[in-house]
PDB file of C-alpha atoms and ligand atoms in Angstrom:
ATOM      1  CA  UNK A1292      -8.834  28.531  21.360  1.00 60.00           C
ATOM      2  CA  UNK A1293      -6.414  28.838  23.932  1.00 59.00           C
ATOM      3  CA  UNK A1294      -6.091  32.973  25.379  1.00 66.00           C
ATOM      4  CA  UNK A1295      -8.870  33.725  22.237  1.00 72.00           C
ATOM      5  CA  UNK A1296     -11.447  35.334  24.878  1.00 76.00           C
ATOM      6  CA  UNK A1297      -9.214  37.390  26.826  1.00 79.00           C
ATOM      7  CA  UNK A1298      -7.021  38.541  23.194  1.00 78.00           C
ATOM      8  CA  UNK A1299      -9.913  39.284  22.147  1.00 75.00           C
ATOM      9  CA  UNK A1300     -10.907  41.868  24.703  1.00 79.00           C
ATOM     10  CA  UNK A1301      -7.098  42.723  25.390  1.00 80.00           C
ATOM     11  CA  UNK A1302      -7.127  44.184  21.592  1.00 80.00           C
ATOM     12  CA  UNK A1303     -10.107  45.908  21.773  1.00 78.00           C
ATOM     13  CA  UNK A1304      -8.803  47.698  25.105  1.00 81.00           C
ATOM     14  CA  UNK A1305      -6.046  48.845  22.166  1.00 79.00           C
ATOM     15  CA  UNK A1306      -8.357  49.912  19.452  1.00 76.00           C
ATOM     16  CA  UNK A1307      -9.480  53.430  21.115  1.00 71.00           C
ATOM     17  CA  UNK A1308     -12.731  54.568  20.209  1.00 67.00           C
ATOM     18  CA  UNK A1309     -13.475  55.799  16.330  1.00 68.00           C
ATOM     19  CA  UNK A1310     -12.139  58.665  14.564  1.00 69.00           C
ATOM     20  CA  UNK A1311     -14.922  61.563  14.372  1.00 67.00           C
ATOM     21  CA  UNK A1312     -16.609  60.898  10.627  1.00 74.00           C
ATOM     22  CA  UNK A1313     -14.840  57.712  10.510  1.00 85.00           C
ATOM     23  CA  UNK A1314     -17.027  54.446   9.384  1.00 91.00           C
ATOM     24  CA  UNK A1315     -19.180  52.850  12.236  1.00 91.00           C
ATOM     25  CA  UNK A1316     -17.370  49.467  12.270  1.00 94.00           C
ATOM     26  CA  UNK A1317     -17.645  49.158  15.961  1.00 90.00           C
ATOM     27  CA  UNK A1318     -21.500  49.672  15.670  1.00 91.00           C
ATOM     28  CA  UNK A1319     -22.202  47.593  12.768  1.00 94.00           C
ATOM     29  CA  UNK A1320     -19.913  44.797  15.163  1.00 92.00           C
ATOM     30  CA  UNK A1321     -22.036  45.393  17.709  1.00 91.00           C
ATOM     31  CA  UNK A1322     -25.328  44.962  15.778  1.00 93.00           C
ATOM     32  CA  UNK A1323     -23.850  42.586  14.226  1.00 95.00           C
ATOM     33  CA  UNK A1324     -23.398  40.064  17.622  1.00 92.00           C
ATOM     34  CA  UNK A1325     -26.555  41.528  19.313  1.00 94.00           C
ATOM     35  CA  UNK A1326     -28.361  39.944  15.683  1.00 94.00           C
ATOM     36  CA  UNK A1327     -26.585  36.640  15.560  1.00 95.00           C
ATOM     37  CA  UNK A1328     -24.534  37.528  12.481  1.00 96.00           C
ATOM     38  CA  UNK A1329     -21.093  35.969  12.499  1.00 94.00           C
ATOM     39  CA  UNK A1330     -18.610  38.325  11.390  1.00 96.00           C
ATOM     40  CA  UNK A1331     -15.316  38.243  11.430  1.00 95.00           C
ATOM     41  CA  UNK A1332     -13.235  38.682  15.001  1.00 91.00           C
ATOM     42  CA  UNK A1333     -11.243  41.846  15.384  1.00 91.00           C
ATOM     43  CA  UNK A1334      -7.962  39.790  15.796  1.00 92.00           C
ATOM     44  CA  UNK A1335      -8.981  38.327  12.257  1.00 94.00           C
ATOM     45  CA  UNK A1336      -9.676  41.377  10.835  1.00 95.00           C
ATOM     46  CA  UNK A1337      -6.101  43.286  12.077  1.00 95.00           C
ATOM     47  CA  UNK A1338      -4.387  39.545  10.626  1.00 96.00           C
ATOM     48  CA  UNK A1339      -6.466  40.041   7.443  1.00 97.00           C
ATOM     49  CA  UNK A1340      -5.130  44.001   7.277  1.00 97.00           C
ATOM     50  CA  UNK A1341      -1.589  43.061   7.778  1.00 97.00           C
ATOM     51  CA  UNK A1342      -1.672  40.218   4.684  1.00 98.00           C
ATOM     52  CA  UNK A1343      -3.979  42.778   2.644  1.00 98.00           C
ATOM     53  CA  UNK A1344      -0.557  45.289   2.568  1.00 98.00           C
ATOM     54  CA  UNK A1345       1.775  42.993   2.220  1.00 97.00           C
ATOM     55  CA  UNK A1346       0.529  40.891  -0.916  1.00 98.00           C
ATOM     56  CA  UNK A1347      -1.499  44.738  -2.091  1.00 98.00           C
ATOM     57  CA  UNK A1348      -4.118  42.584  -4.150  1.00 98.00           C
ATOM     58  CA  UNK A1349      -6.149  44.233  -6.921  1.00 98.00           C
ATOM     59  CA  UNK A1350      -8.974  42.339  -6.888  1.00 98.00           C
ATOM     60  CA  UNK A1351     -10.349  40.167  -3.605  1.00 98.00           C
ATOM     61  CA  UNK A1352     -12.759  37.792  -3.907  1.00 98.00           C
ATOM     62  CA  UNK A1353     -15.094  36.789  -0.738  1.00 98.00           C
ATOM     63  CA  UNK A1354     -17.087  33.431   0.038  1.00 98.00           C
ATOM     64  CA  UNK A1355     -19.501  34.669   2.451  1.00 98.00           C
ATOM     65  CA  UNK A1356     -20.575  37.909   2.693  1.00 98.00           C
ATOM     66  CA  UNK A1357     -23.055  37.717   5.015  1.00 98.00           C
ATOM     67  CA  UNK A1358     -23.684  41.744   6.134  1.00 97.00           C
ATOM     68  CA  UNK A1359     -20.946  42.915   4.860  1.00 98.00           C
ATOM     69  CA  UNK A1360     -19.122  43.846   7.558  1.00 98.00           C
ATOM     70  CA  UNK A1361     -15.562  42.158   6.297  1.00 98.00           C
ATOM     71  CA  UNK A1362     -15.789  42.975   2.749  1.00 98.00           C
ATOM     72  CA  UNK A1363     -16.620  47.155   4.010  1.00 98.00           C
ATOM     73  CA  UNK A1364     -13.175  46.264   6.349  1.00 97.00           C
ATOM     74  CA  UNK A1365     -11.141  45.130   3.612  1.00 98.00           C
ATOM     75  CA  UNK A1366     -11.996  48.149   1.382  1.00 98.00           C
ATOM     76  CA  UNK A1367     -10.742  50.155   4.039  1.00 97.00           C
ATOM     77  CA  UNK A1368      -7.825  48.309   4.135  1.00 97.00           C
ATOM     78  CA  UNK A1369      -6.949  48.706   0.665  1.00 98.00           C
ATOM     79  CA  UNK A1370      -6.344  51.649  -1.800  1.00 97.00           C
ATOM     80  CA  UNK A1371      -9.127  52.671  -4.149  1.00 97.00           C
ATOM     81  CA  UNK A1372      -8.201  50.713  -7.180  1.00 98.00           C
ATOM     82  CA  UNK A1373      -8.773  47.522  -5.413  1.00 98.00           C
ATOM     83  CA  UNK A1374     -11.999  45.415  -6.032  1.00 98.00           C
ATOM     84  CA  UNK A1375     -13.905  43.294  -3.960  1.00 98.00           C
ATOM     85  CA  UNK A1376     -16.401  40.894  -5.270  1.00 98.00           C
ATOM     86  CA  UNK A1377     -18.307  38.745  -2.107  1.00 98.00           C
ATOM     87  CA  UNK A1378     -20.723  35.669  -2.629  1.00 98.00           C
ATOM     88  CA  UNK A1379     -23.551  35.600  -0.282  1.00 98.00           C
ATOM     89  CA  UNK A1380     -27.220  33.154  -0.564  1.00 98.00           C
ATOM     90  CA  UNK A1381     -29.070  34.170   2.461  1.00 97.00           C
ATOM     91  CA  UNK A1382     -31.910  36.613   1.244  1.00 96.00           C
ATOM     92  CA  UNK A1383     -32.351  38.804   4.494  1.00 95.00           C
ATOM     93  CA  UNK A1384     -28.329  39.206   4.644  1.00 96.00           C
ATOM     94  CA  UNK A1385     -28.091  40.006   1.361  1.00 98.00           C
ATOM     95  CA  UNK A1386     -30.498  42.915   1.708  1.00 97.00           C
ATOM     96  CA  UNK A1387     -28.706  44.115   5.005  1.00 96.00           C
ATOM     97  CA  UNK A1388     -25.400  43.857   2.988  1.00 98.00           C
ATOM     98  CA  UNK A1389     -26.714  45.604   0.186  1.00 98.00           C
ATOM     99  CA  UNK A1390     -28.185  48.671   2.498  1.00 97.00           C
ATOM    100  CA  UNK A1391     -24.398  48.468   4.376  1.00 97.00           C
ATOM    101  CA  UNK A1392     -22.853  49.040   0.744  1.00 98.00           C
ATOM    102  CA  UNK A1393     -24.965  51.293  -0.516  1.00 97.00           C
ATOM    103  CA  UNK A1394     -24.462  54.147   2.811  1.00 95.00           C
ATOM    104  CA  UNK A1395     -20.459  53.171   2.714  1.00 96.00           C
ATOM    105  CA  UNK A1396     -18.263  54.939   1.139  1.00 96.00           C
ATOM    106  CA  UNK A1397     -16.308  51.887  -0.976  1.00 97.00           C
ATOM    107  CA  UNK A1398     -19.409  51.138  -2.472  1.00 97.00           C
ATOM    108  CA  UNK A1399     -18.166  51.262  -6.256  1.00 97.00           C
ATOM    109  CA  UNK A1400     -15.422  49.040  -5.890  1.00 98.00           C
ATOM    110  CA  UNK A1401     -17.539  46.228  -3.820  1.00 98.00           C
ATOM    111  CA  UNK A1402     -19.577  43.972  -6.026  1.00 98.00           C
ATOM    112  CA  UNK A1403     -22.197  41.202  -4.460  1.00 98.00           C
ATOM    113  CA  UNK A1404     -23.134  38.249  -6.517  1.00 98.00           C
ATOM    114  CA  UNK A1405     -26.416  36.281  -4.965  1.00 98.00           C
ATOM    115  CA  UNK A1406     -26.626  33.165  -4.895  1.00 98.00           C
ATOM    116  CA  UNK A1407     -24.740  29.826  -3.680  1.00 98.00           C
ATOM    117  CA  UNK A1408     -21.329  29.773  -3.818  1.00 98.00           C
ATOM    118  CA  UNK A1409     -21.214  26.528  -4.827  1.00 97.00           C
ATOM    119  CA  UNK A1410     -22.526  27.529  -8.285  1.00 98.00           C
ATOM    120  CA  UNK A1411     -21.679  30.648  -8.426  1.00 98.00           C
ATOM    121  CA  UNK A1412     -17.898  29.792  -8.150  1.00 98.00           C
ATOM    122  CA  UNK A1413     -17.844  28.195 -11.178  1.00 98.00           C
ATOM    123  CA  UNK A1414     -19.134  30.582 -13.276  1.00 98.00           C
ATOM    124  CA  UNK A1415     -16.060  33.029 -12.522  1.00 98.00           C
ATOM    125  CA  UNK A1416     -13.334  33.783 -14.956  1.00 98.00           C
ATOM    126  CA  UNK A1417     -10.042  31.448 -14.322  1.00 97.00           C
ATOM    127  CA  UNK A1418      -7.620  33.272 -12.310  1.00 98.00           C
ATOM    128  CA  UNK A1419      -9.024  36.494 -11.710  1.00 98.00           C
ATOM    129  CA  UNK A1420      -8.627  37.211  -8.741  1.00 98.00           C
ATOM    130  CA  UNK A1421      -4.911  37.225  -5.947  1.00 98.00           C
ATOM    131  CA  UNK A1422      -6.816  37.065  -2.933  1.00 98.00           C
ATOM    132  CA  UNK A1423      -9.641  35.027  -2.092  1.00 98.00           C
ATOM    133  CA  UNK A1424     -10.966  34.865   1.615  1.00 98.00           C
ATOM    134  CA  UNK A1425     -12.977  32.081   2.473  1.00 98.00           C
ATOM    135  CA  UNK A1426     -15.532  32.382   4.821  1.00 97.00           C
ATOM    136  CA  UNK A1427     -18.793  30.468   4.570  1.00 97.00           C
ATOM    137  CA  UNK A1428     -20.137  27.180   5.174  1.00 92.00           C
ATOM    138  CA  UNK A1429     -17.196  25.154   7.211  1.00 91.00           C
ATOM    139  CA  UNK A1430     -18.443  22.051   5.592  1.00 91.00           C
ATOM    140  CA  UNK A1431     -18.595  23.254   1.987  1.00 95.00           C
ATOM    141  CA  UNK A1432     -14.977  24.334   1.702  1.00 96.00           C
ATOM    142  CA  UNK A1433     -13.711  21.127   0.380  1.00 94.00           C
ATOM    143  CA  UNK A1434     -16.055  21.669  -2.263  1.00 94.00           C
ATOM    144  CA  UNK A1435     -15.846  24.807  -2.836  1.00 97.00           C
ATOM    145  CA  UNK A1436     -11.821  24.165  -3.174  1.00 96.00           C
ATOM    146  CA  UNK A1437     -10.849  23.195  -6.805  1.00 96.00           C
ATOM    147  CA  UNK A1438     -13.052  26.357  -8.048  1.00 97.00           C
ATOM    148  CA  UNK A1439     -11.462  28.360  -5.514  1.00 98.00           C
ATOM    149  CA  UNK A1440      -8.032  27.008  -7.316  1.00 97.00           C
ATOM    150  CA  UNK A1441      -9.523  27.789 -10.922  1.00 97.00           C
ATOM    151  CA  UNK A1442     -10.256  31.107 -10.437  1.00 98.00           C
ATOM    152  CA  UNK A1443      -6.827  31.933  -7.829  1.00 98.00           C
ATOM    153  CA  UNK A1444      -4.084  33.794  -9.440  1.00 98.00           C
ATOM    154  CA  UNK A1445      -0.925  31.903  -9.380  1.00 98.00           C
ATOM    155  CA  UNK A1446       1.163  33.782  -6.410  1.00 98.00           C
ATOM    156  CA  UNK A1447      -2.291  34.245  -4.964  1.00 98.00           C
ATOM    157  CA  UNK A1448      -3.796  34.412  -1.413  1.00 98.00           C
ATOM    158  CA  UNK A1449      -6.372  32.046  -0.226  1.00 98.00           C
ATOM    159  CA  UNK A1450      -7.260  32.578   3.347  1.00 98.00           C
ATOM    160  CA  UNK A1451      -9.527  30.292   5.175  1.00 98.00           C
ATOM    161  CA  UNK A1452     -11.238  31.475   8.236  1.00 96.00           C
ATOM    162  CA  UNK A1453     -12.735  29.062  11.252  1.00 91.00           C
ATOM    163  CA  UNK A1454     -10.589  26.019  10.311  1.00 92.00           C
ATOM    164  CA  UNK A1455     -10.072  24.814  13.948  1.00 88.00           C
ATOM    165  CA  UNK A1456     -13.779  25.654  14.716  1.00 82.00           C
ATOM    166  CA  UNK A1457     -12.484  26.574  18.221  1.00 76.00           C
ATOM    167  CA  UNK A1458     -10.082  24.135  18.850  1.00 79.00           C
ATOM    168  CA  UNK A1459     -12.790  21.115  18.047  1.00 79.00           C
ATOM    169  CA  UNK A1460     -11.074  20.386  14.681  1.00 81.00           C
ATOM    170  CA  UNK A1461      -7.803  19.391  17.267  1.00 81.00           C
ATOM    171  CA  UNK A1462      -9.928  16.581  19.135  1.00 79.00           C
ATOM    172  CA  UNK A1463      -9.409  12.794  18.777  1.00 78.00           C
ATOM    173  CA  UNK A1464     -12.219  11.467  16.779  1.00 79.00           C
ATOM    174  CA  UNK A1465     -13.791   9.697  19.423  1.00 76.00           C
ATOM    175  CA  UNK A1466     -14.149  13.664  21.578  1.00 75.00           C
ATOM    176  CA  UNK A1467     -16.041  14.621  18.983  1.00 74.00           C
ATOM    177  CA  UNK A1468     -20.029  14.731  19.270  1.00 77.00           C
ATOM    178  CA  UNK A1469     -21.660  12.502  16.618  1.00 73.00           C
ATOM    179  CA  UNK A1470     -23.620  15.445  14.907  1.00 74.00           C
ATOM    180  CA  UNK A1471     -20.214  17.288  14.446  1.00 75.00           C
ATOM    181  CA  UNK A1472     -18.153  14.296  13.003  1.00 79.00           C
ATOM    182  CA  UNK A1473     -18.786  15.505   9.439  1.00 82.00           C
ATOM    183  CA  UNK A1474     -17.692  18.977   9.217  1.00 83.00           C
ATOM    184  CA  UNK A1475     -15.123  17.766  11.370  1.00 83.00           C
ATOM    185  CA  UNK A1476     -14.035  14.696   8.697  1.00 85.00           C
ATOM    186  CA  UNK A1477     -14.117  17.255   6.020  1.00 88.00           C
ATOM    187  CA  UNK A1478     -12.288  20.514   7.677  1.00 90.00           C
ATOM    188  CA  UNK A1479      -9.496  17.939   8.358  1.00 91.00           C
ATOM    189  CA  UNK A1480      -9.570  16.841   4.701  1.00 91.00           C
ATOM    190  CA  UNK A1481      -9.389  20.127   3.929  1.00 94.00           C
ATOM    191  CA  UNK A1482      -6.701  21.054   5.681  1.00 95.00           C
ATOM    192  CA  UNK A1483      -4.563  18.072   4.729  1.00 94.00           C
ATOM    193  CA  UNK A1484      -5.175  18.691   1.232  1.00 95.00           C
ATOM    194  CA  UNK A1485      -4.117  22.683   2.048  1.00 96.00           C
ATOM    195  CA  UNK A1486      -1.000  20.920   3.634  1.00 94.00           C
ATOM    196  CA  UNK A1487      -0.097  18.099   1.207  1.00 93.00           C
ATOM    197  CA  UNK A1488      -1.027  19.307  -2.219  1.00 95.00           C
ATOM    198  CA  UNK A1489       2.145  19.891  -4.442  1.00 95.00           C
ATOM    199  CA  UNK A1490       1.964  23.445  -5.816  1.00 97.00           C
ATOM    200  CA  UNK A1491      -0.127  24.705  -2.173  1.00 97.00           C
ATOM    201  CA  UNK A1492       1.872  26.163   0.665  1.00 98.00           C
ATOM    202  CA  UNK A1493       0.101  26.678   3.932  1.00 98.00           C
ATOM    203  CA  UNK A1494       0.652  27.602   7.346  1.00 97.00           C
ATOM    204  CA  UNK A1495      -2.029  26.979   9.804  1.00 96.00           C
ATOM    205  CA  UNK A1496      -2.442  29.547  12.459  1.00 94.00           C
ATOM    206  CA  UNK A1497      -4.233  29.639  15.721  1.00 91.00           C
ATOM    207  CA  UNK A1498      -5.867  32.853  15.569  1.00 90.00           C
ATOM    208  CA  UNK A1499      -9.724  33.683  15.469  1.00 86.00           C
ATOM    209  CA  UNK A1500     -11.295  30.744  15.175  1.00 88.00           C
ATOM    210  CA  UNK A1501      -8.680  28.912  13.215  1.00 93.00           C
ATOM    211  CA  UNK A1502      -7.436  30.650   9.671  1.00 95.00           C
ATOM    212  CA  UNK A1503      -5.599  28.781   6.971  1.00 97.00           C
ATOM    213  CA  UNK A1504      -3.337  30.733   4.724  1.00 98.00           C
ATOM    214  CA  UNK A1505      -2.213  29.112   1.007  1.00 98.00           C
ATOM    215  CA  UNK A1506      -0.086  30.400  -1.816  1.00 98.00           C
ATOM    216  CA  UNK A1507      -1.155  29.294  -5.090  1.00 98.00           C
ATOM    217  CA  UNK A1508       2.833  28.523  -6.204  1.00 97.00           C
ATOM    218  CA  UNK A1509       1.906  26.720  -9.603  1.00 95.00           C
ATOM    219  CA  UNK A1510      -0.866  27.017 -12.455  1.00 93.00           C
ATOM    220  CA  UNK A1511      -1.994  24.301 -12.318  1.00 91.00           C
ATOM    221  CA  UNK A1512      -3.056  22.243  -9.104  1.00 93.00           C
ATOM    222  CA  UNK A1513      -4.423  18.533  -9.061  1.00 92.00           C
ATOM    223  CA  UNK A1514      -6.414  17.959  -6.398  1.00 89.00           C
ATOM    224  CA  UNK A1515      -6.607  14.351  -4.109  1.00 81.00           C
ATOM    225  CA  UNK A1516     -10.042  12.942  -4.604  1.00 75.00           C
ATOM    226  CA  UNK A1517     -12.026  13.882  -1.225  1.00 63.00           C
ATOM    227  CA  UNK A1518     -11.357  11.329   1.492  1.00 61.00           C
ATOM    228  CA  UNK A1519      -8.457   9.923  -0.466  1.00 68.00           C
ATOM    229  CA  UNK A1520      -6.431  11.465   2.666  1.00 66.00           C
ATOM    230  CA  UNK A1521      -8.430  10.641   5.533  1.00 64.00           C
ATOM    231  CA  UNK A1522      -6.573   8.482   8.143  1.00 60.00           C
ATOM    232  CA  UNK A1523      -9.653   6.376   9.139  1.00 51.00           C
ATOM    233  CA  UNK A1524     -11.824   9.020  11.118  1.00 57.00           C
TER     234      UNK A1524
HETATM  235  C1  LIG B2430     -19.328  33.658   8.815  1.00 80.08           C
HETATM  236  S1  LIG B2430     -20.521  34.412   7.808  1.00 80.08           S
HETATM  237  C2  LIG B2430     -19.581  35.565   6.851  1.00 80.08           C
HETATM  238  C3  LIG B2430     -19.124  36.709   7.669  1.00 80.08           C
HETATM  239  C4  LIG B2430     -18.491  37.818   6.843  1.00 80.08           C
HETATM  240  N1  LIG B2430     -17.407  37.325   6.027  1.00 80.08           N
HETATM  241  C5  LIG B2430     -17.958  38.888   7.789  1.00 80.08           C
HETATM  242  O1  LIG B2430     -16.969  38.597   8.484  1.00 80.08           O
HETATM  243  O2  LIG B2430     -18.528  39.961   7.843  1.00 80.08           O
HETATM  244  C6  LIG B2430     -20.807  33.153   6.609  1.00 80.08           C
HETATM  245  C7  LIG B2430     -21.811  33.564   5.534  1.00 80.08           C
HETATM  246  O3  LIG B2430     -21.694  32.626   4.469  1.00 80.08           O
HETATM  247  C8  LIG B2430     -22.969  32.439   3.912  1.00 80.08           C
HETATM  248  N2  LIG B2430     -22.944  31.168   3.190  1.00 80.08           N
HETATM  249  C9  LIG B2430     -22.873  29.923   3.734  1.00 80.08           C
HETATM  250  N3  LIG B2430     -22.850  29.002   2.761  1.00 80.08           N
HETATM  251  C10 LIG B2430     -22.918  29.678   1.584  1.00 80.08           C
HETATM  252  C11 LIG B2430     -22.956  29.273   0.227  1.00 80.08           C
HETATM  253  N4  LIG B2430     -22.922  27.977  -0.120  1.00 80.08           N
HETATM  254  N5  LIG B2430     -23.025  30.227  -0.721  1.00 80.08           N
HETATM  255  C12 LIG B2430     -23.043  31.549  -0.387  1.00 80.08           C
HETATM  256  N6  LIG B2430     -23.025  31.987   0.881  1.00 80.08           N
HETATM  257  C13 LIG B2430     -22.963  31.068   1.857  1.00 80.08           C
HETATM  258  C14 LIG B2430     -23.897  32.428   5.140  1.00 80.08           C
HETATM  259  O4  LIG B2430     -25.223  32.713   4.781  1.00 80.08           O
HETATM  260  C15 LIG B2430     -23.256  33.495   6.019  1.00 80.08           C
HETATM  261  O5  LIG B2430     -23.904  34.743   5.852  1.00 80.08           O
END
């Protein structure tokens, strides 16, 4: 994304170094990237902070937990009534995750359920949850979507991170390499069905990677079959 890089380092010139006896978020980061864990980016998490006080959720749901490291931020975001409940499937992650929780101190109100979030989804209770961040498998979001509805309050939150996959989602069809074209088709089916569904509203906003953020306006929202809105790509 356009400026991304040098935001990126601009806002953590702003940060300032932790708090004495504060968390270790910028060393669990820093693990984090020297690892290969993908965790959220900082001007992600300070977007995420500002939409956590203004909608003041009570219980957050999260697709993709991998170490942790967002759901720990968005505890600290939030006041100590709030719950967070985060899907995660990959074994070693889940163990690192669990270790994270267990030496934080939100660790009551964060709850990890193993397993794929494809199946896992459905097993949750219809709309109990008014925020819901999204951040797993690009390709699996479409699917992931009318269970993601089911369970969203109406008036709920659904933010999607990485929708513009660093601009790539932007290309023409043809700029696309051929081993990308399907996460590609289906993040832009995605996001036209964020877009064009009656009872979503959604603003898509360069920042990160590309996040996608949807009010749930009605109870009930019918979905377009997948592909039914693809313009030929
Ligand atoms: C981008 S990382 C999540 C980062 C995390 N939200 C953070 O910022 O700290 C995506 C995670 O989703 C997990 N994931 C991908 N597909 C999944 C699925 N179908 N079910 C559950 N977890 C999945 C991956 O294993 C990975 O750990």
């Amino acid at each position: 994304m356009i400026y991304s890089d040098r935001l990126r380092t601009f806002l953590h010139t702003l940060e300032g170094p932790a708090a004495e006896g504060e968390f270790p978020f910028d060393r669990l980061r820093l693990q984090a990237q020297e690892n290969g864990v993908p965790v959220i980016r900082l001007e992600m998490e300070q977007f995420l902070q500002v939409l956590l006080e203004l909608k003041r959720p009570e219980h957050i749901l999260e697709v993709g937990t991998a170490i942790g490291y967002s759901a720990m931020r968005m505890a600290s975001f939030t006041s100590s009534d709030v719950k967070i409940t985060t899907i995660e499937n990959y074994e070693p992650r889940i163990e690192e995750a669990q270790r994270n929780f267990a030496s934080c101190p939100w660790n009551e109100r964060i709850s990890l359920i193993r397993g794929d979030a494809a199946e896992v989804l459905g097993t949750l209770e219809r709309s109990a949850y008014d925020f819901i961040f999204m951040d797993a498998a690009k390709a699996q979001y479409i699917h992931f979507l009318p269970d993601v509805l089911r369970v969203l309050k109406t008036g709920g939150l659904l933010i999607s991170d990485n929708v513009l996959q660093d601009g790539v989602i932007l290309e023409s069809h043809y700029a696309v390499e051929r081993r990308d074209r399907t996460i590609y088709r289906r993040m832009r089916d995605y996001l036209r069905v964020l877009c064009r569904t009656e009872g979503l509203t959604t603003s898509v906003i360069p920042i990160g990677d590309g996040a996608a953020v949807t009010i749930k306006e009605q109870d009930t929202v019918e979905i377009p079959a997948e592909g039914s809105l693809s313009q030929g790509e």
